[in-house]
Short mmCIF file of C-alpha atoms in Angstrom, two decimals:
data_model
loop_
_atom_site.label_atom_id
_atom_site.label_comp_id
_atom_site.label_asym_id
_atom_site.label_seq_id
_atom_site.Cartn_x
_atom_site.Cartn_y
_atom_site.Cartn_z
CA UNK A 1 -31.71 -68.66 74.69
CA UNK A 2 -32.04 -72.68 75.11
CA UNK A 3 -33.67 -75.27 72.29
CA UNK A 4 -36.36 -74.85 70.76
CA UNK A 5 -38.99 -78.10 71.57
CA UNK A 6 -41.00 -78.11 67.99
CA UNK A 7 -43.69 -81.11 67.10
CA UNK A 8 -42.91 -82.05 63.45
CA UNK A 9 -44.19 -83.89 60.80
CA UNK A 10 -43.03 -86.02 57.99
CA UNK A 11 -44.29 -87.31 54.71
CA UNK A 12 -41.04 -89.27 53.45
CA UNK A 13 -42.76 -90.12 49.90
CA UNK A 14 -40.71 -91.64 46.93
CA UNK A 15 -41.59 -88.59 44.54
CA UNK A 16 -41.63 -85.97 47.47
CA UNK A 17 -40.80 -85.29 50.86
CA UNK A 18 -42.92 -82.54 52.72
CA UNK A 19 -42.18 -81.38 56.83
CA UNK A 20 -44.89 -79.87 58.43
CA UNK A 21 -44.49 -78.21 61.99
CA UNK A 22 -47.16 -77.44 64.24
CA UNK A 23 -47.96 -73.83 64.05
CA UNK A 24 -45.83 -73.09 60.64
CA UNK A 25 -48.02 -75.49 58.66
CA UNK A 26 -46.05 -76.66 56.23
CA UNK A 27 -42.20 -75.53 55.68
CA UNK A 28 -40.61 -77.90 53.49
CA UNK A 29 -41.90 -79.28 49.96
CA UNK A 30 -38.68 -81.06 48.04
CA UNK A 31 -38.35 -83.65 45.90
CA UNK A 32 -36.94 -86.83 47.26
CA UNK A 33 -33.56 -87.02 45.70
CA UNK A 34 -30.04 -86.32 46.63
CA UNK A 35 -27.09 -85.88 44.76
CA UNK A 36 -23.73 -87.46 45.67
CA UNK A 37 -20.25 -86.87 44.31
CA UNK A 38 -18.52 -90.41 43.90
CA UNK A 39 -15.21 -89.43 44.34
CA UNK A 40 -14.86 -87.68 47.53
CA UNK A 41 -18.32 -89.18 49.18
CA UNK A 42 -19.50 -86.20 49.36
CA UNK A 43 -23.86 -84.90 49.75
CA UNK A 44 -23.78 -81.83 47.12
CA UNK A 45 -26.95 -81.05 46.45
CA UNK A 46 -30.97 -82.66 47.87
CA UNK A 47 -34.02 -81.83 46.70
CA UNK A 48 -35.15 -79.13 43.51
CA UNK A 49 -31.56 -78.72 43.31
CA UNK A 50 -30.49 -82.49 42.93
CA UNK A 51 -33.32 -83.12 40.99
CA UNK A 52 -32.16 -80.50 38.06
CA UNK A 53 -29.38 -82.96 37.70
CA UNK A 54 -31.56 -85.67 37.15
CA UNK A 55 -30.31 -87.24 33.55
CA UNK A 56 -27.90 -84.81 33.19
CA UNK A 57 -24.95 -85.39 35.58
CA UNK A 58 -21.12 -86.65 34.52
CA UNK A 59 -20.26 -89.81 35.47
CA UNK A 60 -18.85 -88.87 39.29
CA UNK A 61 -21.73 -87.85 40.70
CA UNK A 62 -25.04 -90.41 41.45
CA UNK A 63 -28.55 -88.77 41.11
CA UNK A 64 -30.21 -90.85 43.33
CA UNK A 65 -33.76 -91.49 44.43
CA UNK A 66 -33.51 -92.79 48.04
CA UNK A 67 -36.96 -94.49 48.51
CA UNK A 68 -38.67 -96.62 45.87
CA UNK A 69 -42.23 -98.06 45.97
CA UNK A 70 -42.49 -96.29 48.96
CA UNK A 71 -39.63 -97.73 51.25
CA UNK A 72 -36.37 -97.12 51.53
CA UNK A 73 -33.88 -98.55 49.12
CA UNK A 74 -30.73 -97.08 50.38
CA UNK A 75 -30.69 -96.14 54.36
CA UNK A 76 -27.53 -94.20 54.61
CA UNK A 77 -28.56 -91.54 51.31
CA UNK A 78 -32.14 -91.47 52.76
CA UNK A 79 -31.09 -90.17 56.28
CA UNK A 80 -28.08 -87.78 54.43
CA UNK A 81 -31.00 -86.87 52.47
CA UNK A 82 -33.94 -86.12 55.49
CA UNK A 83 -30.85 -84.79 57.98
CA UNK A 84 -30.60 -81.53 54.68
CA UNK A 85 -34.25 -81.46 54.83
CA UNK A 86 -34.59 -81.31 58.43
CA UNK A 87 -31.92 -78.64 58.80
CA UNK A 88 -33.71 -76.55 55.66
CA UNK A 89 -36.81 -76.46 57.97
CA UNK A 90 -35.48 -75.79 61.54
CA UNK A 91 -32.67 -74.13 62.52
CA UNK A 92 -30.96 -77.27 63.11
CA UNK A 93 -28.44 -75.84 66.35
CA UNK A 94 -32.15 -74.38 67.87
CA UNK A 95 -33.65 -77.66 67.64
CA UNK A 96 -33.66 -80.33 70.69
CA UNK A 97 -36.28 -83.35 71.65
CA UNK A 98 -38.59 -82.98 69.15
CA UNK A 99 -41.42 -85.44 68.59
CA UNK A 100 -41.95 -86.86 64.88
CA UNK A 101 -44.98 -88.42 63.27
CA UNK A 102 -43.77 -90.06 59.81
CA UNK A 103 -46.45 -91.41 57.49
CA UNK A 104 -45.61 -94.57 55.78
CA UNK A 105 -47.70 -96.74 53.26
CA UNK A 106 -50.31 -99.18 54.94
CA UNK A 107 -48.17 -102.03 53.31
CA UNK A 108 -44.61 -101.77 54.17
CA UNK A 109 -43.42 -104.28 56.33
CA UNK A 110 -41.97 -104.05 59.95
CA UNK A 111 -39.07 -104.08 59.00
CA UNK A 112 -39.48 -101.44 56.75
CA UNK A 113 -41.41 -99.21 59.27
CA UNK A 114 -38.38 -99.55 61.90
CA UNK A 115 -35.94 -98.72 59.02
CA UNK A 116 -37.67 -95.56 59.08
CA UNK A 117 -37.80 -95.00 62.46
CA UNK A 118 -34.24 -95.36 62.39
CA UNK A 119 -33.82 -92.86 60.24
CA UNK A 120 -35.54 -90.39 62.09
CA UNK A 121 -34.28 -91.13 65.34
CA UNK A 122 -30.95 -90.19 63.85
CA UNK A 123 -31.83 -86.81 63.45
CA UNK A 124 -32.16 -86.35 66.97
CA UNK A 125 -36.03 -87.08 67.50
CA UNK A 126 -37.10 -88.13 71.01
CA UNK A 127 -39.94 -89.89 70.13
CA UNK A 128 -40.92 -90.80 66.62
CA UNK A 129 -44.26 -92.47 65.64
CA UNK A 130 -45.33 -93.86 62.82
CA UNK A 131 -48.48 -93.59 61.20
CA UNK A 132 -50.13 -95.16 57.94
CA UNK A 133 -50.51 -92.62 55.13
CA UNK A 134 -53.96 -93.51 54.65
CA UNK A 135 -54.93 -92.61 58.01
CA UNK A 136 -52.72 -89.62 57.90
CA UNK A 137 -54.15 -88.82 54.67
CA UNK A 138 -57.74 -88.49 55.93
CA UNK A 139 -56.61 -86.42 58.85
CA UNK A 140 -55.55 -84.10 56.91
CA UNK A 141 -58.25 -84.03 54.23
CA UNK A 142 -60.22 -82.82 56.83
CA UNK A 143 -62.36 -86.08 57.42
CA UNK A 144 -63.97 -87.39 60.83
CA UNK A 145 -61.77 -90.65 61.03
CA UNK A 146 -63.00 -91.04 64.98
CA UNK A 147 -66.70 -91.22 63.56
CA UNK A 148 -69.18 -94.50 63.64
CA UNK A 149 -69.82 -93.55 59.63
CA UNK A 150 -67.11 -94.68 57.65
CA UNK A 151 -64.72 -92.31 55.61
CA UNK A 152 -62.59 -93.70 52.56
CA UNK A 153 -59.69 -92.00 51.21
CA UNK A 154 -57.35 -93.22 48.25
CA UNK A 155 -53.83 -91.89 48.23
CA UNK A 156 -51.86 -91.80 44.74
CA UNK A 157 -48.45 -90.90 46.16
CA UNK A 158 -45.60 -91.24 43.96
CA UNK A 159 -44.63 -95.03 44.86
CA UNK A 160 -47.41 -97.06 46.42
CA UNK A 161 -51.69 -96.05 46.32
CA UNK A 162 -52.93 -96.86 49.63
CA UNK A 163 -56.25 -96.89 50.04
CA UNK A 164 -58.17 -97.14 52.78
CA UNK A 165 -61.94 -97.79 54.91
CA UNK A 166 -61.92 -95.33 58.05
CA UNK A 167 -64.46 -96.34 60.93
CA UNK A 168 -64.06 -95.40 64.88
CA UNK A 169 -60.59 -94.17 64.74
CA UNK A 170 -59.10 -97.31 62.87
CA UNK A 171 -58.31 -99.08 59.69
CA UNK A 172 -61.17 -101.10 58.95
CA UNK A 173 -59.75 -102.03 55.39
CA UNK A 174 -57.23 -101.28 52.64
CA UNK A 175 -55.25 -102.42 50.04
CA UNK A 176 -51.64 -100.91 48.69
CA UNK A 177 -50.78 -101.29 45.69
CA UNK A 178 -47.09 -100.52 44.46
CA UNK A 179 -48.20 -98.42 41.69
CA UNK A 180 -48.80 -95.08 41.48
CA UNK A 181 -47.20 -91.84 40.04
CA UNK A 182 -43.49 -93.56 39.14
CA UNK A 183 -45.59 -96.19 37.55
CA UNK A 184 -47.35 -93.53 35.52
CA UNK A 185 -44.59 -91.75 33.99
CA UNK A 186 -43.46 -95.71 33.23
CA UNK A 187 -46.27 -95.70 30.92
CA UNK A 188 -46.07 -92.98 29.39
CA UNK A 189 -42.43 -92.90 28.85
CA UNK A 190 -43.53 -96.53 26.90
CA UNK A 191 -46.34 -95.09 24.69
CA UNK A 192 -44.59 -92.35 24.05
CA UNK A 193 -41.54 -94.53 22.42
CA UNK A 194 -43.90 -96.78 21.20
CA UNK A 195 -46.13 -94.36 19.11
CA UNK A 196 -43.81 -91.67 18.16
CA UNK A 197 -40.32 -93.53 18.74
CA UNK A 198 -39.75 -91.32 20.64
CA UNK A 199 -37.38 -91.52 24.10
CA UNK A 200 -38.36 -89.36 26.34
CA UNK A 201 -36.89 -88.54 29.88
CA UNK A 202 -38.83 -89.25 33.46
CA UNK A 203 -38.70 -85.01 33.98
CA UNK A 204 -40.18 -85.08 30.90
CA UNK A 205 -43.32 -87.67 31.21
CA UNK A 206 -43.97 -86.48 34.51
CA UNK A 207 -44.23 -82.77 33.14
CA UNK A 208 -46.97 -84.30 29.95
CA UNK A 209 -48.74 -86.16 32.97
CA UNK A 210 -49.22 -82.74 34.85
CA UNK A 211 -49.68 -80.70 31.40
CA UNK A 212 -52.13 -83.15 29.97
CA UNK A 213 -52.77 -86.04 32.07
CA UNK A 214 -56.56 -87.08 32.19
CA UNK A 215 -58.38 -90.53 33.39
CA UNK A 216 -61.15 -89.69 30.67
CA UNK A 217 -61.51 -86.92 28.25
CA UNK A 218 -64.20 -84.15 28.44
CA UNK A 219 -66.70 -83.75 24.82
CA UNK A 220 -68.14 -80.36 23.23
CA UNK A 221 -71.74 -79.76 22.77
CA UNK A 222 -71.34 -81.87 19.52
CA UNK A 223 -69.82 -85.35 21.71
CA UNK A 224 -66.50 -84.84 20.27
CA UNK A 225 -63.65 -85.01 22.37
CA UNK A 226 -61.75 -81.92 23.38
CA UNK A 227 -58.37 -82.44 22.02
CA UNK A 228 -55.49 -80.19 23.45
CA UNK A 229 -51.79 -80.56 22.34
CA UNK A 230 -48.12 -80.38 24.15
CA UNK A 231 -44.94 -80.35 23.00
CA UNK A 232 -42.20 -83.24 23.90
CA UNK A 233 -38.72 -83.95 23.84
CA UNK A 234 -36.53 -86.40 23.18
CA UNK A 235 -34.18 -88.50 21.39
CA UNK A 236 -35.55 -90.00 17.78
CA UNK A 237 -35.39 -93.45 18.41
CA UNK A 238 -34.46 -94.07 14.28
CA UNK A 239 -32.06 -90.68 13.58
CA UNK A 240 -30.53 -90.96 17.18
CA UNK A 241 -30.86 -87.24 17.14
CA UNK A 242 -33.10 -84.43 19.15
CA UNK A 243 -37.04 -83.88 18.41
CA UNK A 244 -39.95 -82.10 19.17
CA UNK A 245 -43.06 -83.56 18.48
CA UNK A 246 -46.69 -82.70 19.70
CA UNK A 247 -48.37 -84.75 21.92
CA UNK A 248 -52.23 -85.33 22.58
CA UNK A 249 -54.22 -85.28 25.89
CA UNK A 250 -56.06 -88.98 24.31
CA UNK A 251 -52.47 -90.02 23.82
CA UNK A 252 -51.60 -89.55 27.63
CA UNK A 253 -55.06 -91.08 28.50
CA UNK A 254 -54.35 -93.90 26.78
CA UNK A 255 -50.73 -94.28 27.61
CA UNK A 256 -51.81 -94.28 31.55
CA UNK A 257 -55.16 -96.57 30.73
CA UNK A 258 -53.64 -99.32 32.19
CA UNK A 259 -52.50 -97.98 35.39
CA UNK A 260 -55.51 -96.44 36.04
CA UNK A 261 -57.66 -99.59 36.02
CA UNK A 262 -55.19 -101.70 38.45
CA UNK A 263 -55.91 -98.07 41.06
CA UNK A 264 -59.57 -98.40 40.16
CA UNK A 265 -59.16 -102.09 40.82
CA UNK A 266 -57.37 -101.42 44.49
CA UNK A 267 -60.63 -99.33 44.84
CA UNK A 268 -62.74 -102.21 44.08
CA UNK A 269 -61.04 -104.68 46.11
CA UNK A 270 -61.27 -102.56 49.14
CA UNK A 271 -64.81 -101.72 48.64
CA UNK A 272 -65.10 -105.57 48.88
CA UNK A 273 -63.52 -106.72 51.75
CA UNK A 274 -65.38 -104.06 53.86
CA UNK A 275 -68.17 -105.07 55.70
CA UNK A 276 -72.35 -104.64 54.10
CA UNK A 277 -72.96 -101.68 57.26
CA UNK A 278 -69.29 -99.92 56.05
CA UNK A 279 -70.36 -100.09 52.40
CA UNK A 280 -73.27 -99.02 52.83
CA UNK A 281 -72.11 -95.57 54.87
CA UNK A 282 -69.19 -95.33 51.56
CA UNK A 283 -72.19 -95.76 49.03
CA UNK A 284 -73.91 -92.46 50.84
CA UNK A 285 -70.87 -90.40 51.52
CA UNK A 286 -68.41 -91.24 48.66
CA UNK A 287 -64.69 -91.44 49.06
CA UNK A 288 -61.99 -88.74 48.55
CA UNK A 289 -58.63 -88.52 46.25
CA UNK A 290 -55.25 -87.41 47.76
CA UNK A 291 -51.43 -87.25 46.87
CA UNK A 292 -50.23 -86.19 43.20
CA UNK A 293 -52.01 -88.81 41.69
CA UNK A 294 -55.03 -87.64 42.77
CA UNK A 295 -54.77 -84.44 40.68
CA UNK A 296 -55.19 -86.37 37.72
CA UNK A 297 -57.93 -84.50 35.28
CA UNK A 298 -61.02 -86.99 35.66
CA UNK A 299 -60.21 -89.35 37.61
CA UNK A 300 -63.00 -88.64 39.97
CA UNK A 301 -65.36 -88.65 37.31
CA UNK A 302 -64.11 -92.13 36.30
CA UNK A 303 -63.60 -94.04 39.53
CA UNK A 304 -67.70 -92.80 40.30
CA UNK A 305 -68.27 -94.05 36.43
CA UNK A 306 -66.78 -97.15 37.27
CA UNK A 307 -67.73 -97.86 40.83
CA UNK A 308 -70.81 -95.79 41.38
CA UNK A 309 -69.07 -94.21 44.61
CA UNK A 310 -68.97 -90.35 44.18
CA UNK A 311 -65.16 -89.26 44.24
CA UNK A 312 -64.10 -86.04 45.52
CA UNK A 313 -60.13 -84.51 45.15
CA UNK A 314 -58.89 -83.19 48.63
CA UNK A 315 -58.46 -79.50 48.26
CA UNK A 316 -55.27 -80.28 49.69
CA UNK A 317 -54.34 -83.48 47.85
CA UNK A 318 -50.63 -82.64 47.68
CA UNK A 319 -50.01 -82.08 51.31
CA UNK A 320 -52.94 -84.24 52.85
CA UNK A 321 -50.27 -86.96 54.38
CA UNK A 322 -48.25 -83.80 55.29
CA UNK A 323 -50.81 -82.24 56.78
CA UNK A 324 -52.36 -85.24 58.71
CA UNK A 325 -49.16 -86.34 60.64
CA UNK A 326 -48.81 -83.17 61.95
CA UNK A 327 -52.49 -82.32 63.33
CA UNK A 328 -52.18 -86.07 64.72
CA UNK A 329 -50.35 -84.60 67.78
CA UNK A 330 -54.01 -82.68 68.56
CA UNK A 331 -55.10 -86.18 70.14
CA UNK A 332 -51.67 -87.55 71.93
CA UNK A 333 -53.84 -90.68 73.01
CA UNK A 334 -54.77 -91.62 69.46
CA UNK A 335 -51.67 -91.28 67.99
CA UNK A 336 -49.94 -93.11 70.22
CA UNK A 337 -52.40 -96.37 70.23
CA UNK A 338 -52.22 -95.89 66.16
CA UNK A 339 -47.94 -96.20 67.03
CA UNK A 340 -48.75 -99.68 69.09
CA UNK A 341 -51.03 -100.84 66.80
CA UNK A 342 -48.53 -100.43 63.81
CA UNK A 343 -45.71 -102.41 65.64
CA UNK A 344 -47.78 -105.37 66.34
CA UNK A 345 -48.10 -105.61 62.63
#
C-alpha cells in the first residue's frame, strides 16, 4: 500500500486558509481560526466550526485568529491550526514527503517567512517553498508572469493588499499595505456605531460588506443612486439592549471610503515606482483584482475612474493565491529560483 507522495499548496491568509493539491484542485477552504479549551489545553474545534464560536464562547475556551496582518501572531495555535487542516485534506497516515509551496505577503519579513516555513516543515513537508502572494496570485489568475509585457495584479486578502508589477518571471515592483478585508469590517463596525449607535459584531460587518459592500454606487436612467437595504444586528449603544435596524448600500460605501483610497493609493504608488517601458505595457493591458477584497461591487470601476488603468476581477479571485502555489510546481526551475530569491530578502 505505501505513502502517498502528493504536491500541495497553501494559502495561509489571516481571514482564510485554502490547500490546493495538484490534480484535486482545491480541497480545503476554512476560515483561519481555531478554538482552544483553556482548561485542559486542548484544540476543539478549527475552521467554520471554530469560527461559529466567534463572540459567543464562555470564558474557558479562546476563539482565536492565529495570523494577523498577514503573519503569524501565535506559532504554536497556527501550526495546531494548519496540522487539522492538513489532516482534513489528506489522509494524514497516507501522506509522506510531500513538497509545499506557501504564499506569503510580498512584505513580511525574513523572519516572518522562516516562521512559516517552520510551521510547515512540522507537518512533515520535505521541502517547503515560499512564494509571494502576488506572484502566486497572478499564476493563478491565469496571467503570463514569464512574459517581456508586464502583468499587474492587486491582492485584497484579508490582512495585508499586496500589489504587484510582473515582468520576465519576477517582481519588478510592489507595495503591501497592512490593510485590507479585517481593516474593512474595522470601518464599518465604526460607522455603523457611529451613525446608528449601533455595536455590531465582526461576523456581522463582514456579512453587510459581502451583502452590500460597493466602492461606488450604480444610478438609474434618472442619475439617482440605486439604493438597496439590509438588516443589522446589534447591541443599542443607549438602551444596552438588542436591535435591528436597516442598513444602506451608500452607508457601507461610505463607511469603507477611507480604506478604499489608502488600496487605491498602494495602486498609485506602485504604478509609480515602475519603470516609463512597464507603465506603459500596464496603461495598454490594465491590471487585475484578486482575494476577497477584490469582490467588492465597483471597485474595478473605481480604481480605472481613479487611475485610468482598466481593472478586471479574477474569475477566481477567492482562490487565485490558492490556485497559483499549486500550478507553481508546473515549472520546478522557477519556483525554486523565486524560493532563493525570497531568502536573500
Amino acid at each position: 500500500m505505501g505513502f502517498l507522495s502528493k504536491d500541495m499548496g497553501i494559502d495561509l491568509g489571516t481571514a482564510n486558509t485554502l490547500i490546493f493539491i495538484k490534480e484535486k484542485g482545491i480541497v480545503l477552504n476554512e476560515p483561519s481560526v481555531i478554538a482552544v479549551d483553556k482548561r485542559r489545553d486542548l484544540v476543539i474545534a478549527v475552521g467554520n466550526e471554530a469560527k461559529d464560536m466567534l463572540g459567543k464562547a464562555p470564558d474557558h475556551i479562546a476563539v482565536i485568529r492565529p495570523l494577523q496582518d498577514g503573519v503569524i501572531s501565535d506559532f504554536d495555535r497556527t501550526s495546531d491550526m494548519l496540522r487539522a487542516f492538513i489532516e482534513k485534506a489528506v489522509t494524514a497516515n497516507r501522506i509522506k514527503n510531500f513538497r509545499v509551496v506557501v504564499g506569503v505577503p510580498s512584505g513580511v519579513t525574513a523572519v516572518e517567512k522562516k516562521a512559516v516555513e517552520e510551521v510547515v516543515r512540522q507537518m512533515g513537508a520535505s521541502e517547503v517553498y515560499i512564494l509571494e502572494e502576488p506572484m502566486a496570485a497572478a499564476i493563478g489568475a491565469g496571467l503570463d508572469v514569464d512574459s517581456s509585457t508586464a502583468c499587474m495584479i492587486a491582492d485584497i486578502g484579508g490582512g495585508t493588499t499586496d500589489i504587484a508589477i510582473i515582468a520576465l518571471g519576477g517582481i519588478v515592483a510592489s507595495t503591501s499595505i497592512r490593510h485590507a478585508g479585517d481593516k474593512f469590517n474595522e470601518a464599518i463596525i465604526e460607522y455603523v456605531r457611529k451613525r446608528y449607535s449601533l455595536l455590531i459584531g465582526e461576523r456581522t460587518a463582514e456579512n453587510l460588506k459581502i451583502q452590500a459592500g460597493a466602492a461606488c454606487l450604480d444610478v438609474d436612467e434618472n442619475g439617482d443612486e440605486i439604493i438597496k437595504t439590509v438588516k443589522a444586528s446589534g447591541r443599542d449603544i443607549i438602551s444596552g439592549l438588542p436591535k435591528v435596524i436597516e442598513v444602506t448600500n451608500r452607508d457601507i460605501m461610505l463607511g469603507l471610503q477611507e480604506s478604499i483610497d489608502i488600496v487605491i493609493d498602494g495602486i498609485k504608488a506602485t504604478i509609480e515606482k515602475a519603470p516609463p517601458e512597464i507603465a506603459a505595457d500596464i496603461a495598454a493591458n490594465g491590471m487585475v483584482l484578486s482575494g476577497g477584497g477584490g469582490n467588492i461591487y465597483n471597485l474595478d470601476k473605481l480604481i480605472e475612474k481613479r487611475t485610468n488603468v482598466k481593472a478586471t476581477v479574477a474569475e477566481n479571485a477567492f482562490e487565485a493565491v490558492a490556485e497559483g502555489t499549486g500550478k507553481s510546481f508546473d515549472n520546478m526551475e522557477t519556483l525554486r529560483i523565486h524560493a532563493a530569491t525570497n531568502k536573500r530578502r
